[in-house]
mmCIF file of C-alpha atoms in Angstrom:
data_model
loop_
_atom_site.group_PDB
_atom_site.id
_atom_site.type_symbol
_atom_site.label_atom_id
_atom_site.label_comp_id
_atom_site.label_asym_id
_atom_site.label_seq_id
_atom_site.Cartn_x
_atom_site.Cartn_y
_atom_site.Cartn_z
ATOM 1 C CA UNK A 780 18.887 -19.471 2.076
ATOM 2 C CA UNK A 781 20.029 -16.130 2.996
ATOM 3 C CA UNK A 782 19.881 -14.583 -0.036
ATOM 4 C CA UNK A 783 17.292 -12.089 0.648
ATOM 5 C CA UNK A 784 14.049 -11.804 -1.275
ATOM 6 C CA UNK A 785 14.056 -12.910 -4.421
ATOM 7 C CA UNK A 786 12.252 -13.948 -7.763
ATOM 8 C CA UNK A 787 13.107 -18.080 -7.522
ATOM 9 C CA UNK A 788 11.834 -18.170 -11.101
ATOM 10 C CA UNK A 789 14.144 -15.884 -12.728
ATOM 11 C CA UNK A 790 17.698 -17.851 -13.560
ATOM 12 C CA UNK A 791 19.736 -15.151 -12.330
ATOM 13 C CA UNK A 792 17.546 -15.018 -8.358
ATOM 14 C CA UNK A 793 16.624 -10.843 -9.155
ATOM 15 C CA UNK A 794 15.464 -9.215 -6.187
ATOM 16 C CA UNK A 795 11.512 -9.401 -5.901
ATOM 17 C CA UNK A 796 10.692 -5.330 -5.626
ATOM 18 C CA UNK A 797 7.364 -5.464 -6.601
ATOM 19 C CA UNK A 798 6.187 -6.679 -2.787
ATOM 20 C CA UNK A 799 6.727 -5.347 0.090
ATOM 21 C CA UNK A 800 8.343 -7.563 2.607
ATOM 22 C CA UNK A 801 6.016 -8.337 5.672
ATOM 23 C CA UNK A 802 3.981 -11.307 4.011
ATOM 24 C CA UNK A 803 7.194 -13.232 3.446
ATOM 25 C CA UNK A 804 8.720 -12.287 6.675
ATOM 26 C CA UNK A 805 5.653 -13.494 8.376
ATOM 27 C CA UNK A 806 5.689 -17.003 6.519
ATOM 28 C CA UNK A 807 9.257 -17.534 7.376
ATOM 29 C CA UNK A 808 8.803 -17.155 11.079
ATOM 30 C CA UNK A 809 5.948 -19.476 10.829
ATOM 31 C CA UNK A 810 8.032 -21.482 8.791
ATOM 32 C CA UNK A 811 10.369 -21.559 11.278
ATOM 33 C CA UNK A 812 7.609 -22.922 14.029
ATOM 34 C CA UNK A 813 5.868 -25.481 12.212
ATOM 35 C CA UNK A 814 7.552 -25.897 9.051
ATOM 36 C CA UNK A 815 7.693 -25.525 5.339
ATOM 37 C CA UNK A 816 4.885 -27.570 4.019
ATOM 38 C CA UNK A 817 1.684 -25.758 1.845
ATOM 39 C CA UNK A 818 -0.827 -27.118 4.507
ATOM 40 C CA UNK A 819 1.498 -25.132 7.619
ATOM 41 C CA UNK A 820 1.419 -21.653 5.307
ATOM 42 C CA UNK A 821 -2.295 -22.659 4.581
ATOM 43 C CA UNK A 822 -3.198 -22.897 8.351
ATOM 44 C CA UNK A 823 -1.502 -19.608 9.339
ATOM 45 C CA UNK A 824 -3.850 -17.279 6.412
ATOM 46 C CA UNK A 825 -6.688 -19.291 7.961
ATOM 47 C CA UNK A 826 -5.638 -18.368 11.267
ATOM 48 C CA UNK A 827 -5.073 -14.776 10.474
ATOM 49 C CA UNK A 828 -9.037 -14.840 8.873
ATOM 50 C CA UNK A 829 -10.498 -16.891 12.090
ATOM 51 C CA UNK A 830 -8.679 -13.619 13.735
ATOM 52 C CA UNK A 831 -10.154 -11.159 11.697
ATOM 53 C CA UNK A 832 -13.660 -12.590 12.152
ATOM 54 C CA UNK A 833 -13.144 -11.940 15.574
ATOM 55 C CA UNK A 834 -11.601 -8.609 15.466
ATOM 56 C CA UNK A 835 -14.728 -7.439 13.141
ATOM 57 C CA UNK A 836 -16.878 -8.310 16.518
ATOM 58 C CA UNK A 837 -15.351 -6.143 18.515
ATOM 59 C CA UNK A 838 -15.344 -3.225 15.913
ATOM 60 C CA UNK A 839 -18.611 -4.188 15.067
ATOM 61 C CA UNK A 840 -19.680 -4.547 18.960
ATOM 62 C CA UNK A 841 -18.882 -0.860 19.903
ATOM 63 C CA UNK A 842 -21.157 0.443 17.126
ATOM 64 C CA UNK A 843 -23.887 -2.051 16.894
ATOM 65 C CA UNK A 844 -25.731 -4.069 19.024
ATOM 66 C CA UNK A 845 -24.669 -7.561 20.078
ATOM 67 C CA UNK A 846 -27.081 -9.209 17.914
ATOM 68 C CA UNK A 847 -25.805 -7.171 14.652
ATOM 69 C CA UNK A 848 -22.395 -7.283 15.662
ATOM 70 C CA UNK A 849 -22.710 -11.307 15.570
ATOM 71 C CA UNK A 850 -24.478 -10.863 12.557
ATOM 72 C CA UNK A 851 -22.093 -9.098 10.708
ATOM 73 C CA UNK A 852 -18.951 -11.945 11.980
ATOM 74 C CA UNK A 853 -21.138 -14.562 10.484
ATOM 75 C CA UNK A 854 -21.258 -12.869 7.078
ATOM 76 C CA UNK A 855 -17.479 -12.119 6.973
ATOM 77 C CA UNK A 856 -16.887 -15.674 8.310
ATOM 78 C CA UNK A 857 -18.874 -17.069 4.987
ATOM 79 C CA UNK A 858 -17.270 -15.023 3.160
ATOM 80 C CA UNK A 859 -14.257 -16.897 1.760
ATOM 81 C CA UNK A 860 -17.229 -19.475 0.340
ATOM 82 C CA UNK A 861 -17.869 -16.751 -2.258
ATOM 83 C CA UNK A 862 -14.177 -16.133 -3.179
ATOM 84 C CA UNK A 863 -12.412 -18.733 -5.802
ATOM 85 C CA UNK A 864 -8.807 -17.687 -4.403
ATOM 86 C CA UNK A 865 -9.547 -18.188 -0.675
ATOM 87 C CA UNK A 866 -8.100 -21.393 -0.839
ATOM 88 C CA UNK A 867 -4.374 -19.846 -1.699
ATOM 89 C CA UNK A 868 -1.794 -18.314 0.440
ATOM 90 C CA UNK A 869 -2.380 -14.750 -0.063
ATOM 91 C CA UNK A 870 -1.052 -11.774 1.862
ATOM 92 C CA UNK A 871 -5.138 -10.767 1.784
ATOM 93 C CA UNK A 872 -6.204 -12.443 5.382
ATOM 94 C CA UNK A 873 -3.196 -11.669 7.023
ATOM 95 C CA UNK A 874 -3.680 -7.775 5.946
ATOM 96 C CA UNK A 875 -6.943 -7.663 6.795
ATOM 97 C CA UNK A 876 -6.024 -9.240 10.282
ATOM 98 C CA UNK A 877 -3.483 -6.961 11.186
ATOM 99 C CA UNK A 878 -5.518 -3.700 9.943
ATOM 100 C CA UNK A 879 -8.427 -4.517 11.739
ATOM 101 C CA UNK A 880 -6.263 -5.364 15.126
ATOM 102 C CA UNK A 881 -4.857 -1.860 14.460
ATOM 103 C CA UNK A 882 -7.946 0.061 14.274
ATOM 104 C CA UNK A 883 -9.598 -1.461 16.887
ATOM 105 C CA UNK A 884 -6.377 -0.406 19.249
ATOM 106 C CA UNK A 885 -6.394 2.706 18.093
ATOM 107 C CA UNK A 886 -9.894 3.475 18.306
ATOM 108 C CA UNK A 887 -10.051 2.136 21.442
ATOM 109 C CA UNK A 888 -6.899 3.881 22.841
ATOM 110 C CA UNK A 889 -8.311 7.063 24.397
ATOM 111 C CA UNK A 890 -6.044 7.100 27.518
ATOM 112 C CA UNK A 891 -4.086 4.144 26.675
ATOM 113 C CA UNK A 892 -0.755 5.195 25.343
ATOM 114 C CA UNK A 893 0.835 1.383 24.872
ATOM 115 C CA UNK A 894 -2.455 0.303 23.081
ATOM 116 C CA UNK A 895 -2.260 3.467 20.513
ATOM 117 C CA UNK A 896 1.303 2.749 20.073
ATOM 118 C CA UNK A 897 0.959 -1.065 19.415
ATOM 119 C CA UNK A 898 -2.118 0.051 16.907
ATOM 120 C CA UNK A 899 -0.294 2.409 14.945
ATOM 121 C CA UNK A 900 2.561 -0.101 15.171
ATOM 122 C CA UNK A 901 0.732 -2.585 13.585
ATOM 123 C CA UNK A 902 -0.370 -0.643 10.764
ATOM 124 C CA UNK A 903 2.931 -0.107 9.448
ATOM 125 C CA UNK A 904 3.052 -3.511 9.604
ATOM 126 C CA UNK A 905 -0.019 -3.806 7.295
ATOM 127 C CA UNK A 906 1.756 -1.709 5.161
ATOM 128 C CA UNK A 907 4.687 -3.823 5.251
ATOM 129 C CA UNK A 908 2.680 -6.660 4.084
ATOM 130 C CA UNK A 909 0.566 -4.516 1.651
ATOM 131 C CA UNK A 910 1.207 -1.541 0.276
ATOM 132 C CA UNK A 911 -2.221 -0.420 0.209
ATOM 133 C CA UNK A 912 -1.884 -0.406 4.081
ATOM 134 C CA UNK A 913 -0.193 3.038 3.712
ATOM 135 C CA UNK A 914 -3.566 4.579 3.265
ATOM 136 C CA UNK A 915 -4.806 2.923 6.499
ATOM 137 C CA UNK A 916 -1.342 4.712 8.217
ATOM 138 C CA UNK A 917 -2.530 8.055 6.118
ATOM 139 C CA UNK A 918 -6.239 7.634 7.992
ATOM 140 C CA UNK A 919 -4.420 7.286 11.353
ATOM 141 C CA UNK A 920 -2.635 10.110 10.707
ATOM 142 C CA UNK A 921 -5.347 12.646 9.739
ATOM 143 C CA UNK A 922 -7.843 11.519 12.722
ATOM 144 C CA UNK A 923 -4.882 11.712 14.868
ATOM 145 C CA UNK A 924 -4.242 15.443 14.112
ATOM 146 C CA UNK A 925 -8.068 15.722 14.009
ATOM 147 C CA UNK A 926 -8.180 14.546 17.525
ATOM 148 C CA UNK A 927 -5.598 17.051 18.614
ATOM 149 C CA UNK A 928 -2.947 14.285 19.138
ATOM 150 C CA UNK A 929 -0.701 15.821 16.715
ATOM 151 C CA UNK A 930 2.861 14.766 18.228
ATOM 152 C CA UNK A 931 1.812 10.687 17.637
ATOM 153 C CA UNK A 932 0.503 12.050 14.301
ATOM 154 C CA UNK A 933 3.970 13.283 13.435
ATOM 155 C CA UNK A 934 5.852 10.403 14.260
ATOM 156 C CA UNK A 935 3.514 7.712 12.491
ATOM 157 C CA UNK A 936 3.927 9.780 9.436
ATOM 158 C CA UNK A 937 7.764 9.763 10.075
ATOM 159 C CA UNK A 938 7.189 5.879 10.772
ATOM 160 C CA UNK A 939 5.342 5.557 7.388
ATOM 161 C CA UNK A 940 7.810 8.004 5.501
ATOM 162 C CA UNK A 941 11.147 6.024 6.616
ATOM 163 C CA UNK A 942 9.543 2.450 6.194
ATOM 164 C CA UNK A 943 8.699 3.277 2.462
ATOM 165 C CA UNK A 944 12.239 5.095 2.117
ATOM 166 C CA UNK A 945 14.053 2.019 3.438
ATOM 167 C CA UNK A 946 11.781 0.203 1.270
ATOM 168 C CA UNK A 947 12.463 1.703 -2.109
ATOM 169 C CA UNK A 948 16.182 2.586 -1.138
ATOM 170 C CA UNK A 949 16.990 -1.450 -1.272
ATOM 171 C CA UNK A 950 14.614 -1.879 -4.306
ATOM 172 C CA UNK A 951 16.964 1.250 -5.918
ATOM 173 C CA UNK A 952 20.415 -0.491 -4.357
ATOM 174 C CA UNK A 953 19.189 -4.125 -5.656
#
């Protein structure tokens, strides 16, 4: 409605502060695709989890063998059985997907600028739909510096810095 984020159950529409902004963001472009109903929001978290069960693989595949690797994506993938909120459109899957996509970039980036870019990229994305991502971003930027690549540590921890900034500036201005 172009109002911004905002609590729809408070009478007065307050500004919603207490989330960051990426798991919205992301509905409303899906939204936007394939419309507004519960099942379209459900399918993209179960999209984002069918991508993370993938994205464990290939973590899993360059430190196990095949066999474990597969063994491992078949646990994660029965997961959600266990969990009596898997059913609900959570920012959870969609975090997950998006942190795992990032370290796997990263990780495998050794003389691939774009790919470490797009990695650290996409966790402060994570961040942005999570908050807790900004310890993922915090891990990037010590084995960055730890792996003598200390100018891309420096600017993800700008990156990180400024997105939070931004972040609590309009929660302060709101």
């Amino acid at each position: 409605q172009g109002l911004g984020l905002r609590y729809l159950s408070h009478p007065e529409l307050r500004p919603a502060t207490k989330y960051p902004p990426g798991f919205p963001v992301l509905l409303a472009g899906w939204i936007k695709l394939f419309g507004d109903s519960v099942i379209s929001m459900k399918i993209a978290v179960c999209l984002t989890f069918v991508g993370a069960v993938g994205v464990t693989w290939l973590i899993a595949s360059r430190f196990l063998n095949l066999w474990l690797a597969t063994i491992v994506s078949l646990v994660i993938s029965t997961s959600s059985i266990f969990v009596s909120y898997s059913h609900q459109i959570l920012s959870d899957m969609p975090y997950t997907f998006f942190s795992l996509v990032a370290i796997y970039l990263v990780v495998t980036s050794d003389s691939s600028l774009p790919r470490l870019w797009i990695g650290l990229g996409l966790s402060i994305w994570a961040f942005l739909i999570r908050t807790v991502g900004g310890t993922l971003v915090l891990a990037f930027v010590i084995y960055l510096f730890l792996s003598k690549r200390r100018r891309a540590s420096l600017v993800l921890l700008t990156m990180l810095v400024g997105v939070g900034l931004c972040w609590s500036l309009r929660n302060r201005l709101e």
